[in-house]
Coordinates of C-alpha atoms and ligand atoms in Angstrom, one line a residue:
Chain A
M1 CA -9.8 -18.3 -4.6
S2 CA -9.1 -14.9 -6.0
A3 CA -6.3 -16.5 -8.1
Q4 CA -8.8 -18.5 -10.0
R5 CA -11.1 -15.6 -10.7
L6 CA -8.3 -13.3 -11.5
V7 CA -9.7 -10.5 -9.4
I8 CA -6.5 -8.6 -9.2
F9 CA -5.9 -8.9 -13.0
R10 CA -9.3 -7.6 -13.7
G11 CA -9.1 -4.9 -11.1
A12 CA -5.8 -3.6 -12.4
L13 CA -7.2 -3.4 -15.9
R14 CA -10.4 -1.8 -14.9
T15 CA -8.7 1.2 -13.2
R16 CA -6.7 1.8 -16.4
R17 CA -9.3 1.2 -19.0
T18 CA -10.0 4.8 -19.9
G19 CA -6.3 5.6 -20.2
L20 CA -5.8 2.5 -22.3
L21 CA -8.6 3.4 -24.6
I22 CA -7.2 6.8 -25.2
W23 CA -3.8 5.4 -25.9
A24 CA -5.2 2.8 -28.3
L25 CA -7.1 5.4 -30.2
S26 CA -4.2 7.8 -30.4
L27 CA -1.8 5.2 -31.4
A28 CA -4.1 3.8 -34.1
G29 CA -4.6 7.4 -35.3
V30 CA -0.9 8.1 -35.7
C31 CA -0.1 4.8 -37.2
G32 CA -3.1 5.0 -39.5
L33 CA -2.0 8.5 -40.7
Y34 CA 1.5 7.3 -41.5
T35 CA 0.2 4.3 -43.4
A36 CA -2.3 6.2 -45.3
L37 CA 0.4 8.7 -46.4
Y38 CA 2.3 6.0 -48.2
P39 CA 0.5 6.1 -51.6
S40 CA 1.1 9.8 -51.9
M41 CA 4.7 9.4 -50.8
E42 CA 5.3 7.0 -53.6
K43 CA 4.7 9.8 -56.0
V44 CA 7.2 12.0 -54.3
D45 CA 10.8 11.2 -55.2
L46 CA 11.5 10.0 -51.7
E47 CA 14.5 8.0 -52.8
G48 CA 15.9 11.1 -54.4
M49 CA 15.3 13.1 -51.3
L50 CA 17.0 10.6 -49.1
K51 CA 20.0 10.4 -51.4
A52 CA 20.6 14.0 -50.6
L53 CA 21.1 13.1 -46.9
P54 CA 24.3 11.5 -45.6
P55 CA 23.9 7.7 -46.1
A56 CA 24.9 6.9 -42.5
M57 CA 22.2 9.2 -41.2
V58 CA 19.6 7.6 -43.4
E59 CA 20.6 4.2 -42.3
A60 CA 20.7 5.2 -38.7
L61 CA 17.2 6.5 -39.0
G62 CA 16.0 3.3 -40.6
Y63 CA 14.7 5.3 -43.6
D64 CA 16.7 3.4 -46.0
D65 CA 14.0 1.3 -47.6
M66 CA 11.2 3.4 -48.9
S67 CA 10.7 1.6 -52.2
S68 CA 8.1 -0.8 -50.9
A69 CA 5.1 -0.4 -48.7
A70 CA 6.5 -3.1 -46.4
G71 CA 9.7 -1.2 -46.2
Y72 CA 8.0 2.0 -45.4
V73 CA 5.6 0.7 -42.8
G74 CA 8.4 -1.4 -41.3
S75 CA 10.7 1.6 -40.8
A76 CA 8.2 4.4 -40.2
I77 CA 5.7 2.6 -37.9
Y78 CA 7.2 -0.7 -36.6
G79 CA 10.6 0.8 -36.5
L80 CA 10.0 4.3 -35.4
V81 CA 6.7 6.1 -34.5
G82 CA 4.5 3.2 -33.3
F83 CA 7.5 1.4 -31.7
M84 CA 8.6 4.5 -29.8
L85 CA 5.1 5.4 -28.6
L86 CA 4.6 1.8 -27.4
L87 CA 7.9 1.9 -25.5
V88 CA 6.9 5.1 -23.8
F89 CA 3.6 3.5 -22.7
A90 CA 5.3 0.2 -21.7
I91 CA 7.9 1.9 -19.5
I92 CA 5.5 4.3 -17.8
T93 CA 2.9 1.6 -17.2
G94 CA 5.4 -1.1 -16.3
G95 CA 6.7 1.2 -13.5
G96 CA 3.2 2.2 -12.5
V97 CA 1.2 -1.0 -12.2
L98 CA 2.9 -2.3 -9.2
A99 CA 5.7 0.0 -7.9
G100 CA 3.7 3.1 -8.7
E101 CA 0.7 1.8 -6.7
E102 CA 2.9 0.8 -3.8
D103 CA 4.6 4.2 -3.8
R104 CA 1.3 6.0 -3.7
G105 CA 0.1 3.6 -1.0
T106 CA -2.9 2.3 -3.0
L107 CA -1.6 -1.2 -2.9
E108 CA -1.7 -1.5 0.9
L109 CA -5.2 -2.8 1.3
E110 CA -4.9 -5.3 -1.5
L111 CA -1.7 -6.7 0.0
T112 CA -3.4 -7.3 3.3
C113 CA -6.3 -9.1 1.7
P114 CA -6.2 -12.9 1.5
V115 CA -4.1 -13.0 -1.6
S116 CA -0.5 -14.1 -1.8
R117 CA 2.4 -11.9 -3.0
R118 CA 2.6 -14.2 -5.9
D119 CA -0.9 -13.5 -6.9
V120 CA -0.3 -9.8 -6.7
Y121 CA 2.9 -10.0 -8.7
L122 CA 1.7 -12.4 -11.5
Q123 CA -1.8 -10.9 -12.0
R124 CA -0.5 -7.4 -12.2
L125 CA 2.2 -8.5 -14.6
A126 CA -0.5 -10.2 -16.7
A127 CA -2.5 -7.0 -16.6
L128 CA 0.5 -5.1 -17.9
W129 CA 1.0 -7.5 -20.8
A130 CA -2.6 -7.4 -21.6
Q131 CA -2.5 -3.6 -21.9
V132 CA 0.6 -3.8 -24.1
A133 CA -1.1 -6.5 -26.2
V134 CA -4.2 -4.3 -26.7
L135 CA -2.0 -1.5 -28.0
V136 CA 0.1 -3.7 -30.2
V137 CA -3.0 -5.2 -31.7
S138 CA -4.4 -1.8 -32.4
V139 CA -1.3 -1.0 -34.5
L140 CA -1.8 -4.3 -36.3
V141 CA -5.4 -3.7 -37.0
V142 CA -4.8 -0.3 -38.5
T143 CA -1.8 -1.2 -40.6
L144 CA -3.4 -4.4 -41.8
G145 CA -6.7 -2.7 -42.5
L146 CA -5.2 0.1 -44.5
S147 CA -2.8 -2.2 -46.3
L148 CA -5.7 -4.3 -47.5
S149 CA -8.1 -1.4 -48.3
L150 CA -5.4 0.6 -50.0
S151 CA -3.9 -2.5 -51.7
L152 CA -0.4 -1.8 -50.4
G153 CA 0.4 -5.4 -50.8
I154 CA 2.1 -6.1 -47.5
E155 CA 2.0 -9.8 -46.8
V156 CA -0.3 -10.6 -43.9
G157 CA 1.9 -13.3 -42.5
V158 CA 4.9 -11.0 -42.4
L159 CA 2.9 -8.3 -40.7
V160 CA 1.5 -10.6 -38.1
R161 CA 5.0 -12.1 -37.4
A162 CA 6.4 -8.6 -37.0
T163 CA 3.6 -7.7 -34.7
V164 CA 4.3 -10.7 -32.4
Q165 CA 8.0 -9.6 -32.3
L166 CA 6.9 -6.1 -31.5
L167 CA 4.8 -7.4 -28.7
L168 CA 7.8 -9.4 -27.4
L169 CA 10.1 -6.3 -27.5
V170 CA 7.7 -3.9 -26.0
G171 CA 6.6 -6.5 -23.5
F172 CA 10.3 -7.0 -22.5
F173 CA 10.8 -3.3 -21.7
A174 CA 7.4 -3.2 -19.9
S175 CA 8.5 -6.3 -17.9
L176 CA 11.9 -4.7 -17.2
A177 CA 10.3 -1.6 -15.7
Y178 CA 7.8 -3.8 -13.8
A179 CA 10.4 -6.1 -12.4
A180 CA 12.8 -3.3 -11.4
G181 CA 9.8 -1.6 -9.7
A182 CA 8.8 -4.8 -7.9
A183 CA 12.4 -5.3 -6.8
T184 CA 12.9 -1.7 -5.5
G185 CA 9.4 -0.3 -4.8
R186 CA 10.5 2.8 -6.6
P187 CA 8.7 3.6 -9.8
G188 CA 11.0 6.5 -10.8
V189 CA 14.1 4.3 -10.6
A190 CA 12.4 1.5 -12.5
R191 CA 11.3 3.7 -15.3
G192 CA 14.6 5.5 -15.5
L193 CA 16.5 2.2 -15.7
A194 CA 14.1 0.8 -18.4
A195 CA 14.2 4.0 -20.4
A196 CA 18.0 4.1 -20.3
L197 CA 18.3 0.5 -21.4
A198 CA 15.8 1.1 -24.2
V199 CA 17.6 4.1 -25.5
T200 CA 21.0 2.3 -25.3
S201 CA 19.7 -0.7 -27.1
Y202 CA 18.1 1.5 -29.8
M203 CA 21.4 3.3 -30.3
F204 CA 23.3 0.1 -30.4
N205 CA 21.1 -1.3 -33.1
A206 CA 21.1 1.9 -35.2
L207 CA 24.8 2.8 -34.9
G208 CA 26.4 -0.6 -34.8
P209 CA 26.4 -1.2 -38.5
T210 CA 27.4 2.3 -39.3
V211 CA 30.5 2.2 -37.2
G212 CA 31.2 -1.4 -38.3
Q213 CA 30.5 -3.1 -35.0
R214 CA 28.0 -5.9 -35.6
W215 CA 28.2 -7.1 -32.0
M216 CA 26.4 -3.9 -30.9
V217 CA 23.3 -5.2 -32.8
S218 CA 23.8 -8.8 -31.5
V219 CA 23.5 -7.7 -27.9
S220 CA 20.7 -5.2 -28.4
P221 CA 17.1 -6.3 -27.7
V222 CA 16.0 -3.7 -30.4
G223 CA 18.4 -5.5 -32.7
W224 CA 16.8 -8.9 -31.8
Y225 CA 13.5 -7.3 -32.7
M226 CA 14.1 -5.6 -36.0
A227 CA 17.8 -5.6 -37.2
D228 CA 17.4 -3.3 -40.2
N229 CA 13.6 -3.4 -40.6
P230 CA 11.1 -5.7 -38.8
L231 CA 9.0 -6.2 -42.0
T232 CA 11.7 -6.8 -44.6
S233 CA 14.5 -8.5 -42.6
A234 CA 14.4 -12.2 -42.7
W235 CA 12.9 -13.8 -39.5
R236 CA 15.5 -14.9 -37.0
P237 CA 14.0 -17.4 -34.6
L238 CA 17.0 -17.3 -32.3
D239 CA 16.6 -13.5 -31.8
T240 CA 12.9 -13.9 -31.1
G241 CA 13.7 -16.6 -28.6
L242 CA 16.2 -14.3 -26.9
L243 CA 13.6 -11.6 -26.6
A244 CA 11.1 -13.9 -25.0
A245 CA 13.7 -15.4 -22.7
S246 CA 14.8 -11.9 -21.5
S247 CA 11.3 -11.2 -20.3
V248 CA 11.3 -14.4 -18.3
V249 CA 14.7 -13.6 -16.8
V250 CA 13.8 -10.1 -15.6
V251 CA 10.4 -11.3 -14.3
V252 CA 12.1 -14.0 -12.2
I253 CA 14.7 -11.7 -10.8
G254 CA 12.0 -9.2 -9.9
W255 CA 10.0 -11.9 -8.1
L256 CA 13.0 -13.1 -6.1
R257 CA 13.3 -9.6 -4.6
F258 CA 9.6 -8.8 -4.4
S259 CA 8.8 -12.0 -2.5
R260 CA 11.4 -11.2 0.2
R261 CA 11.5 -7.5 0.7
D262 CA 9.6 -5.1 2.9
L263 CA 6.5 -3.7 1.2
M264 CA 4.9 -0.3 1.9
A265 CA 8.0 0.5 4.0
Chain B
M1 CA -10.0 -18.9 28.0
S2 CA -7.0 -16.8 27.4
E3 CA -5.8 -18.2 24.1
S4 CA -3.7 -15.6 22.4
V5 CA -4.5 -14.2 19.0
I6 CA -1.3 -12.2 18.5
E7 CA 1.9 -13.5 20.0
V8 CA 5.1 -11.5 19.3
S9 CA 8.4 -12.3 20.9
G10 CA 11.8 -10.7 20.4
L11 CA 10.7 -8.6 17.4
V12 CA 13.5 -6.6 16.0
K13 CA 13.1 -4.4 12.9
D14 CA 15.9 -2.5 11.2
Y15 CA 15.4 0.1 8.5
G16 CA 18.9 -0.1 7.0
R17 CA 21.1 0.9 9.9
F18 CA 18.3 2.4 12.0
R19 CA 16.8 0.0 14.5
A20 CA 13.1 0.8 14.7
L21 CA 12.1 -2.0 17.0
H22 CA 14.1 -3.5 19.9
E23 CA 13.0 -7.0 21.0
V24 CA 9.3 -6.2 21.2
Q25 CA 7.2 -8.6 23.2
L26 CA 3.4 -8.7 22.8
S27 CA 0.6 -11.1 23.7
V28 CA -3.0 -10.2 22.8
R29 CA -5.7 -12.5 24.1
R30 CA -8.8 -13.6 22.3
G31 CA -11.7 -11.3 22.8
E32 CA -9.9 -8.3 24.3
V33 CA -9.5 -4.7 23.1
F34 CA -5.8 -4.1 23.3
G35 CA -4.4 -0.6 23.2
F36 CA -1.0 0.0 21.6
I37 CA 0.1 3.5 22.7
G38 CA 3.2 5.5 21.9
P39 CA 4.2 8.9 20.7
N40 CA 4.8 9.5 16.9
G41 CA 7.7 7.6 15.6
A42 CA 7.7 5.1 18.5
G43 CA 7.3 2.1 16.2
K44 CA 3.5 1.4 16.2
S45 CA 3.0 1.2 12.5
T46 CA 6.2 -0.7 12.0
T47 CA 5.0 -3.3 14.5
I48 CA 1.6 -3.5 12.8
K49 CA 3.1 -3.9 9.3
C50 CA 5.2 -6.7 10.7
L51 CA 2.1 -8.4 12.0
L52 CA 0.5 -8.2 8.5
D53 CA 3.6 -9.5 6.7
L54 CA 4.1 -6.3 4.8
L55 CA 7.4 -5.8 6.6
R56 CA 9.7 -8.7 7.2
P57 CA 11.2 -8.7 10.8
T58 CA 15.0 -8.6 11.2
A59 CA 14.6 -11.0 14.1
G60 CA 11.9 -12.5 16.3
V61 CA 8.8 -14.6 16.1
I62 CA 5.3 -13.4 15.1
E63 CA 2.3 -15.6 15.5
V64 CA -1.1 -14.2 14.3
L65 CA -4.3 -16.3 14.5
G66 CA -2.3 -19.4 15.1
T67 CA 0.1 -19.1 12.1
R68 CA 3.7 -18.1 12.1
A69 CA 3.9 -17.9 8.3
L70 CA 1.4 -15.5 7.0
A71 CA 3.3 -15.4 3.7
Q72 CA 2.6 -19.1 3.1
H73 CA -1.0 -18.8 4.4
P74 CA -2.5 -15.7 2.9
E75 CA -6.0 -17.1 3.5
V76 CA -5.6 -16.3 7.2
R77 CA -5.9 -12.7 6.2
S78 CA -9.5 -13.1 5.4
R79 CA -10.0 -13.3 9.2
I80 CA -8.3 -9.9 9.7
G81 CA -9.5 -6.4 9.2
Y82 CA -6.8 -3.8 8.9
L83 CA -7.1 -0.1 8.9
P84 CA -3.8 1.5 7.8
G85 CA -2.4 4.5 9.5
E86 CA -2.2 6.4 6.2
L87 CA -4.9 5.3 3.9
S88 CA -4.4 6.0 0.2
L89 CA -6.9 5.0 -2.5
A90 CA -7.0 5.6 -6.2
E91 CA -8.3 9.1 -6.7
Q92 CA -10.6 8.5 -9.6
Q93 CA -12.4 5.5 -8.0
T94 CA -15.4 5.7 -5.9
A95 CA -15.7 4.2 -2.4
R96 CA -18.1 1.7 -3.7
M97 CA -15.8 0.5 -6.5
H98 CA -13.0 0.1 -4.0
L99 CA -15.0 -1.6 -1.3
E100 CA -16.5 -4.0 -3.8
Y101 CA -13.0 -4.8 -5.1
L102 CA -11.8 -5.6 -1.6
A103 CA -14.9 -7.8 -1.0
Q104 CA -14.0 -9.7 -4.2
L105 CA -10.5 -10.2 -3.0
R106 CA -11.9 -11.6 0.2
G107 CA -14.0 -14.1 -1.8
G108 CA -17.1 -12.1 -1.6
A109 CA -17.1 -11.7 2.2
G110 CA -18.4 -8.4 3.5
K111 CA -20.2 -7.3 0.3
D112 CA -23.4 -7.1 2.3
G113 CA -21.8 -5.0 5.0
I114 CA -20.9 -2.1 2.7
E115 CA -24.3 -0.4 2.5
R116 CA -25.1 -0.9 6.2
L117 CA -21.8 0.6 7.4
A118 CA -21.8 3.4 4.9
A119 CA -25.2 4.4 6.1
R120 CA -24.2 4.3 9.7
F121 CA -21.2 6.6 9.0
Q122 CA -23.0 8.7 6.4
L123 CA -20.5 7.9 3.7
A124 CA -21.3 8.8 0.2
L125 CA -20.4 5.7 -1.7
D126 CA -20.6 7.0 -5.2
R127 CA -18.3 10.0 -5.1
P128 CA -14.7 9.7 -6.4
F129 CA -12.0 9.8 -3.7
R130 CA -10.6 13.1 -4.9
E131 CA -13.8 14.7 -3.8
L132 CA -13.7 13.2 -0.3
S133 CA -12.5 15.1 2.8
R134 CA -10.0 13.5 5.1
G135 CA -12.7 12.4 7.5
N136 CA -14.7 10.8 4.7
R137 CA -11.6 8.9 3.4
Q138 CA -11.1 7.6 6.9
K139 CA -14.7 6.3 6.9
V140 CA -13.9 4.3 3.8
G141 CA -11.0 2.8 5.8
V142 CA -13.3 2.0 8.7
V143 CA -15.9 0.4 6.5
Q144 CA -13.4 -1.9 4.7
A145 CA -11.8 -3.0 8.0
F146 CA -15.1 -4.0 9.6
M147 CA -17.4 -5.0 6.7
H148 CA -16.4 -8.7 6.6
Q149 CA -16.8 -9.1 10.4
P150 CA -13.2 -10.3 10.9
E151 CA -12.1 -12.2 14.0
L152 CA -9.1 -9.8 14.5
L153 CA -9.1 -6.1 13.9
I154 CA -5.8 -4.3 13.6
L155 CA -6.4 -0.6 13.6
D156 CA -3.6 1.8 13.2
E157 CA -4.5 5.2 14.7
P158 CA -8.1 4.8 13.6
T159 CA -9.6 7.9 15.2
S160 CA -7.3 10.4 13.6
G161 CA -9.3 12.4 11.1
L162 CA -12.7 11.6 12.6
D163 CA -14.6 14.3 14.2
P164 CA -15.7 13.7 17.9
L165 CA -19.2 12.5 17.0
L166 CA -17.8 10.0 14.5
Q167 CA -15.1 9.0 17.0
R168 CA -17.9 8.0 19.4
E169 CA -19.7 6.1 16.6
F170 CA -16.4 4.4 15.8
L171 CA -15.8 3.4 19.4
S172 CA -19.2 1.9 19.7
L173 CA -18.5 -0.1 16.5
V174 CA -15.4 -1.4 18.1
L175 CA -17.3 -2.5 21.2
E176 CA -20.0 -4.2 19.1
A177 CA -17.3 -6.1 17.2
Q178 CA -15.8 -7.1 20.5
R179 CA -19.2 -8.3 21.9
A180 CA -19.6 -10.3 18.7
G181 CA -16.3 -12.1 19.7
A182 CA -13.7 -10.1 17.8
T183 CA -10.2 -9.3 19.2
V184 CA -9.2 -5.7 18.6
F185 CA -5.6 -4.3 18.4
I186 CA -5.8 -0.6 18.3
S187 CA -2.9 1.9 18.2
S188 CA -2.9 5.5 19.2
H189 CA -0.6 8.2 20.3
I190 CA -3.2 9.4 22.8
L191 CA -4.0 7.1 25.6
S192 CA -7.3 8.8 26.4
E193 CA -8.6 7.9 22.9
V194 CA -8.6 4.2 23.6
E195 CA -8.8 4.3 27.4
A196 CA -12.6 4.0 27.3
I197 CA -12.6 0.8 25.3
A198 CA -9.3 -1.0 25.9
S199 CA -8.9 -3.6 28.7
R200 CA -5.1 -3.6 28.5
V201 CA -2.6 -1.2 27.0
A202 CA 1.0 -1.6 25.9
I203 CA 3.2 1.5 25.9
I204 CA 5.9 1.7 23.3
R205 CA 8.6 4.3 23.1
E206 CA 11.6 4.6 20.8
G207 CA 11.0 1.1 19.6
R208 CA 11.0 -0.5 23.1
L209 CA 8.0 -1.8 25.0
V210 CA 7.9 0.2 28.2
T211 CA 5.0 -1.6 29.9
V212 CA 1.9 -3.7 29.4
E213 CA -0.9 -3.0 31.9
D214 CA -4.5 -3.5 32.8
V215 CA -6.5 -0.3 32.3
E216 CA -8.4 -0.9 35.5
A217 CA -5.2 -1.4 37.5
L218 CA -3.8 1.7 35.9
R219 CA -6.8 3.7 36.9
V220 CA -6.2 2.6 40.5
K221 CA -2.6 3.5 40.1
A222 CA -3.5 6.9 38.7
G223 CA -6.0 7.5 41.4
Q224 CA -8.5 10.2 41.9
V225 CA -8.2 13.9 42.8
V226 CA -10.5 14.4 45.8
T227 CA -11.6 17.8 47.0
L228 CA -13.6 18.3 50.2
T229 CA -14.8 21.6 51.5
F230 CA -15.9 21.9 55.2
D231 CA -17.7 24.6 57.1
A232 CA -14.5 25.2 59.1
P233 CA -10.9 23.9 58.6
P234 CA -10.7 20.4 60.0
P235 CA -7.8 19.0 62.0
L236 CA -5.5 17.0 59.6
D237 CA -4.1 14.3 61.8
G238 CA -6.9 11.8 61.0
F239 CA -6.5 12.3 57.3
R240 CA -2.7 12.1 57.5
A241 CA -3.0 8.7 59.0
L242 CA -4.6 7.3 55.8
A243 CA -2.0 5.6 53.7
E244 CA -4.2 5.8 50.5
L245 CA -4.0 9.6 50.5
E246 CA -1.2 11.4 48.8
S247 CA -0.4 15.1 48.2
L248 CA -2.6 16.1 51.0
R249 CA -3.3 19.9 51.1
L250 CA -5.5 22.2 53.1
E251 CA -6.4 25.6 51.7
G252 CA -8.7 27.5 53.9
A253 CA -11.5 25.0 54.7
T254 CA -10.8 23.0 51.4
L255 CA -8.9 19.8 51.6
S256 CA -7.5 18.2 48.4
A257 CA -5.6 14.9 48.0
V258 CA -4.9 12.2 45.5
L259 CA -6.7 9.0 46.5
K260 CA -5.3 5.7 45.4
G261 CA -7.4 2.9 46.6
S262 CA -10.8 2.6 48.4
P263 CA -12.5 5.8 49.4
D264 CA -14.1 4.1 52.5
R265 CA -11.8 5.4 55.2
L266 CA -11.5 8.8 53.7
L267 CA -15.3 9.2 53.7
K268 CA -15.6 8.0 57.3
E269 CA -13.0 10.4 58.5
A270 CA -14.6 13.3 56.6
A271 CA -18.1 12.4 58.0
R272 CA -16.8 13.4 61.4
F273 CA -17.0 17.0 60.2
R274 CA -19.5 19.1 58.3
V275 CA -18.9 18.7 54.6
T276 CA -20.4 21.5 52.4
H277 CA -19.0 20.5 49.0
W278 CA -17.2 17.4 47.6
R279 CA -15.7 16.4 44.2
A280 CA -13.8 13.4 43.0
K281 CA -12.2 13.3 39.6
D282 CA -10.3 10.4 37.9
R283 CA -6.8 11.5 37.2
N284 CA -6.0 11.5 33.6
L285 CA -4.1 8.4 32.6
E286 CA -2.1 10.6 30.3
E287 CA -0.6 12.3 33.3
L288 CA 0.5 8.9 34.6
F289 CA 2.0 8.0 31.3
M290 CA 4.0 11.1 31.0
D291 CA 6.0 9.6 33.8
H292 CA 6.7 6.5 31.7
Y293 CA 7.6 8.6 28.7
R294 CA 10.0 10.7 30.8
Q295 CA 11.9 7.6 32.0
P296 CA 15.0 7.1 30.0
T297 CA 14.9 3.8 28.1
G298 CA 18.6 3.5 27.6
A299 CA 18.2 3.7 23.9
T300 CA 19.5 7.2 23.7
P301 CA 23.2 7.9 24.5
Ligands
LIG401 N1 10.5 3.1 5.6 C1 11.2 3.6 6.6 N2 12.5 3.8 6.5 C2 13.3 4.3 7.5 N3 12.8 4.6 8.7 C3 11.5 4.4 8.9 C4 10.6 3.9 7.9 N4 9.4 3.8 8.4 C5 9.5 4.3 9.7 N5 10.7 4.6 10.0 C6 11.2 5.1 11.3 O1 10.9 4.1 12.3 C7 10.5 4.7 13.5 C8 9.1 4.1 13.8 O2 8.2 4.6 12.8 P1 6.7 4.2 12.9 O3 6.5 2.7 13.1 O4 6.0 4.7 11.7 O5 6.2 5.0 14.2 P2 4.7 5.3 14.7 O6 3.7 4.5 13.8 O7 4.7 4.8 16.1 O8 4.5 6.7 14.6 C9 10.5 6.2 13.3 O9 11.6 6.7 13.8 C10 10.5 6.3 11.8 O10 11.1 7.5 11.4
LIG402 MG1 2.1 5.3 12.6

């Protein structure tokens, strides 16, 4: 009965709505600021400045394509600031929405209500994805809005596609933290694992080409997401599929453990 | 009708390599208040969490309200009210928000009970948890366990944190629920806390069930301390002949003894002399149970 009315889903969102609103506003503010800076950056000889830095470092930072608005928004927001902030949110929240509540004991009464473990697992997972989606959409709204109003000329279709991929990437790390927490009941372990994997996969994507090891990009979820730049690289459906499939895999593994283990032990 | 509501047999629970429960056997009949008594760390909460399918038993069979697979039949939990031993609730939420959430999870059941029970326990519904004292938090737990008038109440050390006045209110709530047909499984580390309401008690110690007894039978077993003062020291032979008297002592003109059984013959013997003062006091069941606790269970090397 509660499964149909999504009581747990709505409850999990309600307790976090203030925090989510603050996150959405801050994220939109930061991303808006970066986007709005582009027209003034065009006037600065950015390319010249970057040439002064070692090329490997520029490439590793993803700052190698500043000549177009798409290149700039892609590397500065979708590839760095927005992306990083979203990952931080995803990993903290992913570990908190189930394992965190179990650890603090606040899940106990819900688990002893007439709901199945599957309801708890799936609806809380859905609440996590919904929160990630809200934030990702807030990034899209700001960049798209500013791109249109400042006539930056970023293609809408490309921006939307990159946003979907961003959602899949951030959703993957959120799901990883969630599933690891569901499997172990330990939010700290779950967040640590997801953060370590996120950093590793970022480094693999950034350093692989520099050290001439393309395979490092091929095995990295961050590489599947953006390769060089999520807005200017060609779309790779296979990589997008890999991202989506990875979320499914970790969610299934998390469930297998969560459905069998001791809760509130 | 002695249909059982909780039926546990051979329940074993390991935490890693530590065995918290050793083949626990329990049978709780419909309509009774059943006390589950044991010192801290005896395994009360572990047993209770197994009953609710929070913990998965290492071995053994658990049947609650006729089902052996609560995991496959979560709807059965709508007939259970559970008060955890350690209640945690989201700090920023108010009691009302939380209670209404739980009512929704129970398909709306108990929503009407919130105001009534909150008023009865003088619980401020609209203050966030972080502002509530330990006693007030416990009241929220009590309200959520009772509000949907469940058929089975599983209460893990419910009176801890309640002041004596509220404890009494709580005990009367339990008795009302029982009168309305509910079965109550109540744990405590102090026997005297549940003695007044329980009809049977199980004693658990170091993960093993020591005994299950009728509270009435226990009272008889525990006996009464009787003190009789006479105008002059009476001869003891008549009293010594009574098998129901133990630990007979005479100090001056005051005779004291532990009476186990009917007082009839004692009174008739005493009436042969002039009694100036008399007192009879139920012996604390706690004292009796100290004997149980002291007995080695064989668990420790
Ligand atoms: N999650 C756990 N991991 C390991 N040991 C535990 C855990 N929970 C309880 N124990 C141990 O199991 C025993 C029984 O605990 P518990 O059921 O909480 O006792 P009670 O509720 O009777 O005080 C204790 O020795 C306790 O230390
Ligand atoms: Mg306990």
